[in-house]
Amino acid sequence: MQTLFRHPHIQVLGCALALAAFTGLPAIAQDHALEGGSIGAEQVERGQEEYMANCSSCHGEDLHSVLSTAPDLTGSVFKYGWVGQTVGAKYNVISTTMPAGMGGSLSDQTYVDIVAYILSANGVPATQDGELPVDPEALQAITITAP
């Protein structure tokens, strides 16, 4: 057994597991941000409720698609499809095409809240007093960034 722990890969893996357990790391680290705006905790809560009611049947409760025709909303799809884009660009796509076949059927506030939830689920931190505006022009001035 001691020979196993002397192997450098096992030692690194053990240290990584111990660090993760000790620090209680969240499932998704804060790895994205907004430049020019912020999301709020209450907005994220509203967005999560609306996402579960209107989006999760296709995009999954964990933002991993359950249908081959619906993209994931996390991981590499978020990294390469959202990062570097404006919040306004993503809002425009979502509000005009979703739910599938019923684009524009939700309120503007609901769409903005859903976008806030997707951002939060991908590591954008929510602030106590932040909130994405319900103004497409203002949303165009907010960019999704990575560190």
Short mmCIF file of N, CA and C in Angstrom, two decimals:
data_model
loop_
_atom_site.label_atom_id
_atom_site.label_comp_id
_atom_site.label_asym_id
_atom_site.label_seq_id
_atom_site.Cartn_x
_atom_site.Cartn_y
_atom_site.Cartn_z
N MET A 1 0.82 -1.19 0.00
CA MET A 1 0.00 0.00 0.00
C MET A 1 0.86 1.25 0.00
N GLN A 2 1.97 1.27 0.73
CA GLN A 2 2.84 2.44 0.76
C GLN A 2 3.42 2.71 -0.61
N THR A 3 3.68 1.69 -1.40
CA THR A 3 4.23 1.87 -2.73
C THR A 3 3.25 2.65 -3.60
N LEU A 4 1.95 2.40 -3.46
CA LEU A 4 0.93 3.08 -4.22
C LEU A 4 0.97 4.59 -3.95
N PHE A 5 1.11 4.99 -2.69
CA PHE A 5 1.10 6.40 -2.34
C PHE A 5 2.39 7.12 -2.71
N ARG A 6 3.42 6.38 -3.06
CA ARG A 6 4.66 7.01 -3.49
C ARG A 6 4.60 7.40 -4.97
N HIS A 7 3.64 6.89 -5.68
CA HIS A 7 3.50 7.23 -7.09
C HIS A 7 3.06 8.69 -7.20
N PRO A 8 3.76 9.53 -7.99
CA PRO A 8 3.47 10.97 -8.02
C PRO A 8 2.05 11.30 -8.47
N HIS A 9 1.47 10.54 -9.39
CA HIS A 9 0.11 10.83 -9.85
C HIS A 9 -0.91 10.60 -8.73
N ILE A 10 -0.69 9.57 -7.95
CA ILE A 10 -1.59 9.27 -6.84
C ILE A 10 -1.47 10.37 -5.78
N GLN A 11 -0.26 10.85 -5.55
CA GLN A 11 -0.06 11.92 -4.57
C GLN A 11 -0.77 13.19 -5.01
N VAL A 12 -0.66 13.56 -6.27
CA VAL A 12 -1.32 14.76 -6.79
C VAL A 12 -2.83 14.62 -6.71
N LEU A 13 -3.35 13.46 -7.12
CA LEU A 13 -4.78 13.22 -7.04
C LEU A 13 -5.26 13.29 -5.61
N GLY A 14 -4.52 12.71 -4.70
CA GLY A 14 -4.90 12.74 -3.28
C GLY A 14 -4.92 14.16 -2.75
N CYS A 15 -3.92 14.96 -3.10
CA CYS A 15 -3.88 16.36 -2.66
C CYS A 15 -5.06 17.14 -3.23
N ALA A 16 -5.36 16.92 -4.49
CA ALA A 16 -6.47 17.64 -5.13
C ALA A 16 -7.80 17.27 -4.47
N LEU A 17 -8.01 15.99 -4.20
CA LEU A 17 -9.25 15.56 -3.54
C LEU A 17 -9.34 16.12 -2.13
N ALA A 18 -8.24 16.12 -1.41
CA ALA A 18 -8.23 16.66 -0.05
C ALA A 18 -8.52 18.16 -0.07
N LEU A 19 -7.92 18.88 -0.99
CA LEU A 19 -8.16 20.32 -1.10
C LEU A 19 -9.62 20.60 -1.42
N ALA A 20 -10.19 19.86 -2.36
CA ALA A 20 -11.59 20.07 -2.72
C ALA A 20 -12.51 19.78 -1.54
N ALA A 21 -12.24 18.71 -0.81
CA ALA A 21 -13.07 18.37 0.34
C ALA A 21 -12.91 19.39 1.46
N PHE A 22 -11.68 19.84 1.68
CA PHE A 22 -11.40 20.79 2.76
C PHE A 22 -12.02 22.15 2.49
N THR A 23 -11.95 22.62 1.25
CA THR A 23 -12.44 23.96 0.94
C THR A 23 -13.92 23.98 0.61
N GLY A 24 -14.52 22.83 0.38
CA GLY A 24 -15.93 22.80 0.03
C GLY A 24 -16.21 23.55 -1.26
N LEU A 25 -15.40 23.32 -2.28
CA LEU A 25 -15.54 24.02 -3.54
C LEU A 25 -16.93 23.83 -4.12
N PRO A 26 -17.52 24.88 -4.69
CA PRO A 26 -18.82 24.73 -5.33
C PRO A 26 -18.69 23.93 -6.61
N ALA A 27 -19.84 23.47 -7.12
CA ALA A 27 -19.84 22.69 -8.35
C ALA A 27 -19.31 23.49 -9.52
N ILE A 28 -19.62 24.78 -9.56
CA ILE A 28 -19.14 25.65 -10.63
C ILE A 28 -18.41 26.81 -9.98
N ALA A 29 -17.15 26.94 -10.27
CA ALA A 29 -16.38 28.03 -9.69
C ALA A 29 -16.72 29.35 -10.40
N GLN A 30 -16.41 30.44 -9.73
CA GLN A 30 -16.62 31.74 -10.34
C GLN A 30 -15.60 31.91 -11.45
N ASP A 31 -16.01 31.63 -12.66
CA ASP A 31 -15.05 31.69 -13.75
C ASP A 31 -15.49 32.58 -14.90
N HIS A 32 -16.59 33.28 -14.74
CA HIS A 32 -17.04 34.24 -15.73
C HIS A 32 -17.50 35.49 -15.01
N ALA A 33 -17.57 36.56 -15.75
CA ALA A 33 -17.98 37.84 -15.17
C ALA A 33 -18.72 38.66 -16.21
N LEU A 34 -19.26 39.78 -15.77
CA LEU A 34 -19.90 40.73 -16.67
C LEU A 34 -19.11 42.03 -16.64
N GLU A 35 -18.90 42.60 -17.79
CA GLU A 35 -18.26 43.91 -17.89
C GLU A 35 -19.36 44.90 -18.27
N GLY A 36 -19.61 45.87 -17.38
CA GLY A 36 -20.61 46.89 -17.66
C GLY A 36 -21.96 46.64 -17.04
N GLY A 37 -22.06 45.62 -16.20
CA GLY A 37 -23.34 45.33 -15.56
C GLY A 37 -23.21 44.22 -14.54
N SER A 38 -24.33 43.88 -13.91
CA SER A 38 -24.31 42.81 -12.92
C SER A 38 -25.68 42.16 -12.84
N ILE A 39 -25.68 40.97 -12.24
CA ILE A 39 -26.93 40.26 -11.98
C ILE A 39 -27.17 40.27 -10.48
N GLY A 40 -28.43 40.20 -10.09
CA GLY A 40 -28.77 40.22 -8.68
C GLY A 40 -29.26 38.88 -8.19
N ALA A 41 -29.10 38.64 -6.90
CA ALA A 41 -29.50 37.36 -6.29
C ALA A 41 -30.99 37.10 -6.48
N GLU A 42 -31.82 38.12 -6.27
CA GLU A 42 -33.27 37.94 -6.44
C GLU A 42 -33.61 37.67 -7.90
N GLN A 43 -32.92 38.34 -8.81
CA GLN A 43 -33.15 38.13 -10.23
C GLN A 43 -32.79 36.70 -10.63
N VAL A 44 -31.70 36.21 -10.09
CA VAL A 44 -31.28 34.83 -10.38
C VAL A 44 -32.33 33.84 -9.86
N GLU A 45 -32.87 34.09 -8.67
CA GLU A 45 -33.92 33.21 -8.13
C GLU A 45 -35.15 33.20 -9.03
N ARG A 46 -35.58 34.39 -9.47
CA ARG A 46 -36.73 34.46 -10.38
C ARG A 46 -36.42 33.73 -11.67
N GLY A 47 -35.20 33.95 -12.18
CA GLY A 47 -34.79 33.30 -13.42
C GLY A 47 -34.76 31.79 -13.32
N GLN A 48 -34.32 31.29 -12.18
CA GLN A 48 -34.29 29.83 -11.99
C GLN A 48 -35.70 29.25 -12.02
N GLU A 49 -36.62 29.92 -11.35
CA GLU A 49 -38.02 29.45 -11.37
C GLU A 49 -38.57 29.43 -12.79
N GLU A 50 -38.33 30.50 -13.54
CA GLU A 50 -38.83 30.59 -14.90
C GLU A 50 -38.12 29.60 -15.82
N TYR A 51 -36.82 29.42 -15.62
CA TYR A 51 -36.07 28.45 -16.41
C TYR A 51 -36.65 27.06 -16.20
N MET A 52 -36.88 26.68 -14.96
CA MET A 52 -37.42 25.35 -14.67
C MET A 52 -38.80 25.17 -15.30
N ALA A 53 -39.59 26.22 -15.31
CA ALA A 53 -40.94 26.14 -15.85
C ALA A 53 -40.97 26.16 -17.38
N ASN A 54 -40.03 26.88 -18.01
CA ASN A 54 -40.13 27.13 -19.44
C ASN A 54 -39.01 26.55 -20.30
N CYS A 55 -37.89 26.18 -19.68
CA CYS A 55 -36.70 25.80 -20.47
C CYS A 55 -36.17 24.40 -20.17
N SER A 56 -36.33 23.95 -18.94
CA SER A 56 -35.66 22.73 -18.49
C SER A 56 -36.13 21.47 -19.21
N SER A 57 -37.35 21.46 -19.75
CA SER A 57 -37.82 20.26 -20.43
C SER A 57 -36.99 19.95 -21.68
N CYS A 58 -36.35 20.97 -22.25
CA CYS A 58 -35.48 20.76 -23.41
C CYS A 58 -34.00 20.91 -23.06
N HIS A 59 -33.67 21.94 -22.26
CA HIS A 59 -32.28 22.25 -21.96
C HIS A 59 -31.79 21.59 -20.67
N GLY A 60 -32.66 20.87 -19.97
CA GLY A 60 -32.29 20.13 -18.77
C GLY A 60 -32.26 20.98 -17.52
N GLU A 61 -32.60 20.37 -16.39
CA GLU A 61 -32.60 21.08 -15.12
C GLU A 61 -31.21 21.57 -14.74
N ASP A 62 -30.17 20.85 -15.20
CA ASP A 62 -28.80 21.24 -14.90
C ASP A 62 -28.13 21.96 -16.06
N LEU A 63 -28.93 22.46 -17.01
CA LEU A 63 -28.48 23.17 -18.20
C LEU A 63 -27.75 22.28 -19.20
N HIS A 64 -27.84 20.96 -19.00
CA HIS A 64 -27.31 20.00 -19.96
C HIS A 64 -28.50 19.45 -20.73
N SER A 65 -28.51 19.65 -22.02
CA SER A 65 -29.63 19.33 -22.88
C SER A 65 -30.15 17.91 -22.70
N VAL A 66 -31.46 17.78 -22.77
CA VAL A 66 -32.08 16.46 -22.76
C VAL A 66 -32.60 16.09 -24.14
N LEU A 67 -32.51 17.04 -25.08
CA LEU A 67 -32.91 16.80 -26.46
C LEU A 67 -31.73 17.07 -27.38
N SER A 68 -31.61 16.30 -28.43
CA SER A 68 -30.49 16.49 -29.35
C SER A 68 -30.61 17.81 -30.11
N THR A 69 -31.79 18.39 -30.19
CA THR A 69 -31.99 19.64 -30.92
C THR A 69 -31.78 20.87 -30.05
N ALA A 70 -31.62 20.70 -28.75
CA ALA A 70 -31.43 21.83 -27.83
C ALA A 70 -29.99 21.83 -27.33
N PRO A 71 -29.30 22.97 -27.42
CA PRO A 71 -27.91 22.99 -26.95
C PRO A 71 -27.81 23.03 -25.43
N ASP A 72 -26.70 22.51 -24.92
CA ASP A 72 -26.37 22.72 -23.51
C ASP A 72 -26.24 24.22 -23.29
N LEU A 73 -26.43 24.66 -22.07
CA LEU A 73 -26.27 26.07 -21.73
C LEU A 73 -25.16 26.26 -20.72
N THR A 74 -24.23 25.32 -20.69
CA THR A 74 -23.10 25.36 -19.77
C THR A 74 -21.90 24.68 -20.43
N GLY A 75 -20.78 24.69 -19.76
CA GLY A 75 -19.59 24.02 -20.28
C GLY A 75 -19.03 24.69 -21.52
N SER A 76 -18.54 23.89 -22.45
CA SER A 76 -17.89 24.45 -23.63
C SER A 76 -18.86 25.22 -24.52
N VAL A 77 -20.13 24.85 -24.53
CA VAL A 77 -21.12 25.59 -25.32
C VAL A 77 -21.24 27.01 -24.78
N PHE A 78 -21.25 27.16 -23.47
CA PHE A 78 -21.29 28.50 -22.88
C PHE A 78 -19.98 29.22 -23.16
N LYS A 79 -18.88 28.55 -22.92
CA LYS A 79 -17.56 29.16 -23.09
C LYS A 79 -17.35 29.70 -24.50
N TYR A 80 -17.72 28.92 -25.50
CA TYR A 80 -17.46 29.33 -26.87
C TYR A 80 -18.64 30.06 -27.53
N GLY A 81 -19.83 29.95 -26.95
CA GLY A 81 -20.99 30.60 -27.55
C GLY A 81 -21.46 31.85 -26.83
N TRP A 82 -21.06 32.01 -25.58
CA TRP A 82 -21.52 33.17 -24.80
C TRP A 82 -20.39 34.13 -24.44
N VAL A 83 -19.24 33.60 -24.05
CA VAL A 83 -18.14 34.45 -23.61
C VAL A 83 -17.68 35.31 -24.78
N GLY A 84 -17.54 36.61 -24.51
CA GLY A 84 -17.16 37.57 -25.54
C GLY A 84 -18.35 38.20 -26.23
N GLN A 85 -19.53 37.67 -25.98
CA GLN A 85 -20.77 38.22 -26.54
C GLN A 85 -21.37 39.23 -25.57
N THR A 86 -22.28 40.05 -26.06
CA THR A 86 -23.01 40.93 -25.15
C THR A 86 -24.20 40.18 -24.59
N VAL A 87 -24.63 40.60 -23.41
CA VAL A 87 -25.84 40.03 -22.82
C VAL A 87 -27.01 40.31 -23.75
N GLY A 88 -26.99 41.48 -24.40
CA GLY A 88 -28.05 41.84 -25.33
C GLY A 88 -28.17 40.87 -26.50
N ALA A 89 -27.04 40.42 -27.02
CA ALA A 89 -27.07 39.47 -28.14
C ALA A 89 -27.72 38.16 -27.71
N LYS A 90 -27.37 37.67 -26.53
CA LYS A 90 -27.94 36.41 -26.04
C LYS A 90 -29.43 36.59 -25.70
N TYR A 91 -29.76 37.74 -25.09
CA TYR A 91 -31.15 38.05 -24.79
C TYR A 91 -31.98 38.06 -26.07
N ASN A 92 -31.46 38.70 -27.13
CA ASN A 92 -32.20 38.78 -28.39
C ASN A 92 -32.48 37.39 -28.96
N VAL A 93 -31.49 36.52 -28.94
CA VAL A 93 -31.69 35.17 -29.46
C VAL A 93 -32.74 34.44 -28.63
N ILE A 94 -32.58 34.47 -27.32
CA ILE A 94 -33.49 33.73 -26.45
C ILE A 94 -34.91 34.29 -26.53
N SER A 95 -35.04 35.60 -26.49
CA SER A 95 -36.38 36.20 -26.45
C SER A 95 -37.14 36.08 -27.77
N THR A 96 -36.43 35.89 -28.86
CA THR A 96 -37.12 35.77 -30.14
C THR A 96 -37.32 34.33 -30.60
N THR A 97 -36.65 33.38 -29.95
CA THR A 97 -36.75 31.99 -30.40
C THR A 97 -37.23 31.00 -29.34
N MET A 98 -37.29 31.41 -28.11
CA MET A 98 -37.62 30.48 -27.03
C MET A 98 -38.87 30.92 -26.28
N PRO A 99 -39.60 29.99 -25.70
CA PRO A 99 -39.51 28.54 -25.88
C PRO A 99 -39.68 28.15 -27.36
N ALA A 100 -39.15 27.01 -27.70
CA ALA A 100 -39.15 26.56 -29.09
C ALA A 100 -40.55 26.67 -29.69
N GLY A 101 -40.62 27.38 -30.81
CA GLY A 101 -41.90 27.55 -31.49
C GLY A 101 -42.80 28.61 -30.88
N MET A 102 -42.35 29.22 -29.77
CA MET A 102 -43.17 30.22 -29.08
C MET A 102 -42.33 31.43 -28.68
N GLY A 103 -41.35 31.78 -29.52
CA GLY A 103 -40.49 32.92 -29.22
C GLY A 103 -41.31 34.18 -28.96
N GLY A 104 -40.89 34.94 -27.96
CA GLY A 104 -41.58 36.17 -27.61
C GLY A 104 -42.81 35.99 -26.75
N SER A 105 -43.09 34.76 -26.34
CA SER A 105 -44.31 34.50 -25.57
C SER A 105 -44.19 34.82 -24.08
N LEU A 106 -42.98 35.05 -23.60
CA LEU A 106 -42.78 35.39 -22.20
C LEU A 106 -42.56 36.90 -22.09
N SER A 107 -42.66 37.42 -20.89
CA SER A 107 -42.43 38.86 -20.70
C SER A 107 -40.94 39.18 -20.85
N ASP A 108 -40.64 40.44 -21.17
CA ASP A 108 -39.25 40.86 -21.27
C ASP A 108 -38.52 40.62 -19.96
N GLN A 109 -39.18 40.90 -18.84
CA GLN A 109 -38.56 40.67 -17.53
C GLN A 109 -38.23 39.20 -17.33
N THR A 110 -39.12 38.32 -17.75
CA THR A 110 -38.88 36.88 -17.61
C THR A 110 -37.67 36.45 -18.42
N TYR A 111 -37.56 36.94 -19.64
CA TYR A 111 -36.39 36.59 -20.46
C TYR A 111 -35.09 37.08 -19.83
N VAL A 112 -35.09 38.30 -19.33
CA VAL A 112 -33.89 38.86 -18.69
C VAL A 112 -33.54 38.04 -17.45
N ASP A 113 -34.54 37.66 -16.67
CA ASP A 113 -34.30 36.86 -15.47
C ASP A 113 -33.72 35.49 -15.82
N ILE A 114 -34.21 34.88 -16.89
CA ILE A 114 -33.69 33.58 -17.33
C ILE A 114 -32.23 33.72 -17.76
N VAL A 115 -31.91 34.79 -18.48
CA VAL A 115 -30.52 35.03 -18.88
C VAL A 115 -29.65 35.18 -17.63
N ALA A 116 -30.14 35.91 -16.62
CA ALA A 116 -29.39 36.08 -15.37
C ALA A 116 -29.13 34.72 -14.71
N TYR A 117 -30.13 33.85 -14.71
CA TYR A 117 -29.95 32.52 -14.13
C TYR A 117 -28.89 31.72 -14.90
N ILE A 118 -28.94 31.75 -16.22
CA ILE A 118 -27.96 31.02 -17.02
C ILE A 118 -26.55 31.55 -16.74
N LEU A 119 -26.42 32.86 -16.64
CA LEU A 119 -25.12 33.46 -16.32
C LEU A 119 -24.64 33.00 -14.95
N SER A 120 -25.53 33.03 -13.97
CA SER A 120 -25.16 32.62 -12.61
C SER A 120 -24.74 31.15 -12.57
N ALA A 121 -25.48 30.31 -13.27
CA ALA A 121 -25.16 28.88 -13.30
C ALA A 121 -23.80 28.61 -13.94
N ASN A 122 -23.30 29.59 -14.69
CA ASN A 122 -22.00 29.47 -15.34
C ASN A 122 -20.92 30.27 -14.63
N GLY A 123 -21.17 30.63 -13.38
CA GLY A 123 -20.12 31.22 -12.57
C GLY A 123 -20.10 32.73 -12.49
N VAL A 124 -21.04 33.43 -13.13
CA VAL A 124 -21.10 34.88 -12.97
C VAL A 124 -21.68 35.16 -11.59
N PRO A 125 -20.96 35.88 -10.75
CA PRO A 125 -21.44 36.11 -9.38
C PRO A 125 -22.62 37.09 -9.34
N ALA A 126 -23.60 36.75 -8.52
CA ALA A 126 -24.74 37.65 -8.29
C ALA A 126 -24.39 38.59 -7.15
N THR A 127 -24.83 39.82 -7.26
CA THR A 127 -24.61 40.79 -6.20
C THR A 127 -25.93 41.06 -5.49
N GLN A 128 -25.84 41.64 -4.33
CA GLN A 128 -27.04 41.92 -3.55
C GLN A 128 -27.92 42.97 -4.23
N ASP A 129 -27.30 43.97 -4.84
CA ASP A 129 -28.08 45.07 -5.41
C ASP A 129 -28.03 45.14 -6.94
N GLY A 130 -27.37 44.19 -7.60
CA GLY A 130 -27.29 44.20 -9.05
C GLY A 130 -28.56 43.68 -9.69
N GLU A 131 -28.72 44.01 -10.95
CA GLU A 131 -29.85 43.49 -11.72
C GLU A 131 -29.64 43.86 -13.18
N LEU A 132 -29.85 42.89 -14.06
CA LEU A 132 -29.81 43.20 -15.48
C LEU A 132 -31.04 44.05 -15.81
N PRO A 133 -30.86 45.08 -16.62
CA PRO A 133 -32.00 45.93 -16.96
C PRO A 133 -32.89 45.27 -18.02
N VAL A 134 -34.15 45.66 -18.03
CA VAL A 134 -35.07 45.19 -19.06
C VAL A 134 -35.06 46.26 -20.16
N ASP A 135 -33.92 46.39 -20.80
CA ASP A 135 -33.70 47.39 -21.83
C ASP A 135 -32.70 46.81 -22.81
N PRO A 136 -33.18 46.37 -24.00
CA PRO A 136 -32.29 45.73 -24.96
C PRO A 136 -31.06 46.56 -25.31
N GLU A 137 -31.19 47.88 -25.38
CA GLU A 137 -30.04 48.73 -25.70
C GLU A 137 -29.01 48.69 -24.57
N ALA A 138 -29.48 48.75 -23.33
CA ALA A 138 -28.57 48.69 -22.17
C ALA A 138 -27.90 47.32 -22.09
N LEU A 139 -28.61 46.26 -22.44
CA LEU A 139 -28.04 44.91 -22.41
C LEU A 139 -26.92 44.76 -23.44
N GLN A 140 -26.99 45.53 -24.53
CA GLN A 140 -25.94 45.48 -25.56
C GLN A 140 -24.62 46.04 -25.04
N ALA A 141 -24.67 46.82 -23.96
CA ALA A 141 -23.45 47.42 -23.40
C ALA A 141 -22.81 46.53 -22.33
N ILE A 142 -23.38 45.36 -22.07
CA ILE A 142 -22.85 44.45 -21.05
C ILE A 142 -22.25 43.24 -21.74
N THR A 143 -20.98 42.99 -21.46
CA THR A 143 -20.25 41.90 -22.13
C THR A 143 -19.96 40.77 -21.14
N ILE A 144 -20.08 39.54 -21.62
CA ILE A 144 -19.77 38.35 -20.82
C ILE A 144 -18.28 38.08 -21.00
N THR A 145 -17.55 37.99 -19.90
CA THR A 145 -16.10 37.83 -19.96
C THR A 145 -15.65 36.60 -19.19
N ALA A 146 -14.44 36.20 -19.47
CA ALA A 146 -13.78 35.13 -18.71
C ALA A 146 -12.50 35.73 -18.14
N PRO A 147 -12.03 35.21 -17.02
CA PRO A 147 -10.80 35.76 -16.43
C PRO A 147 -9.58 35.59 -17.32
#
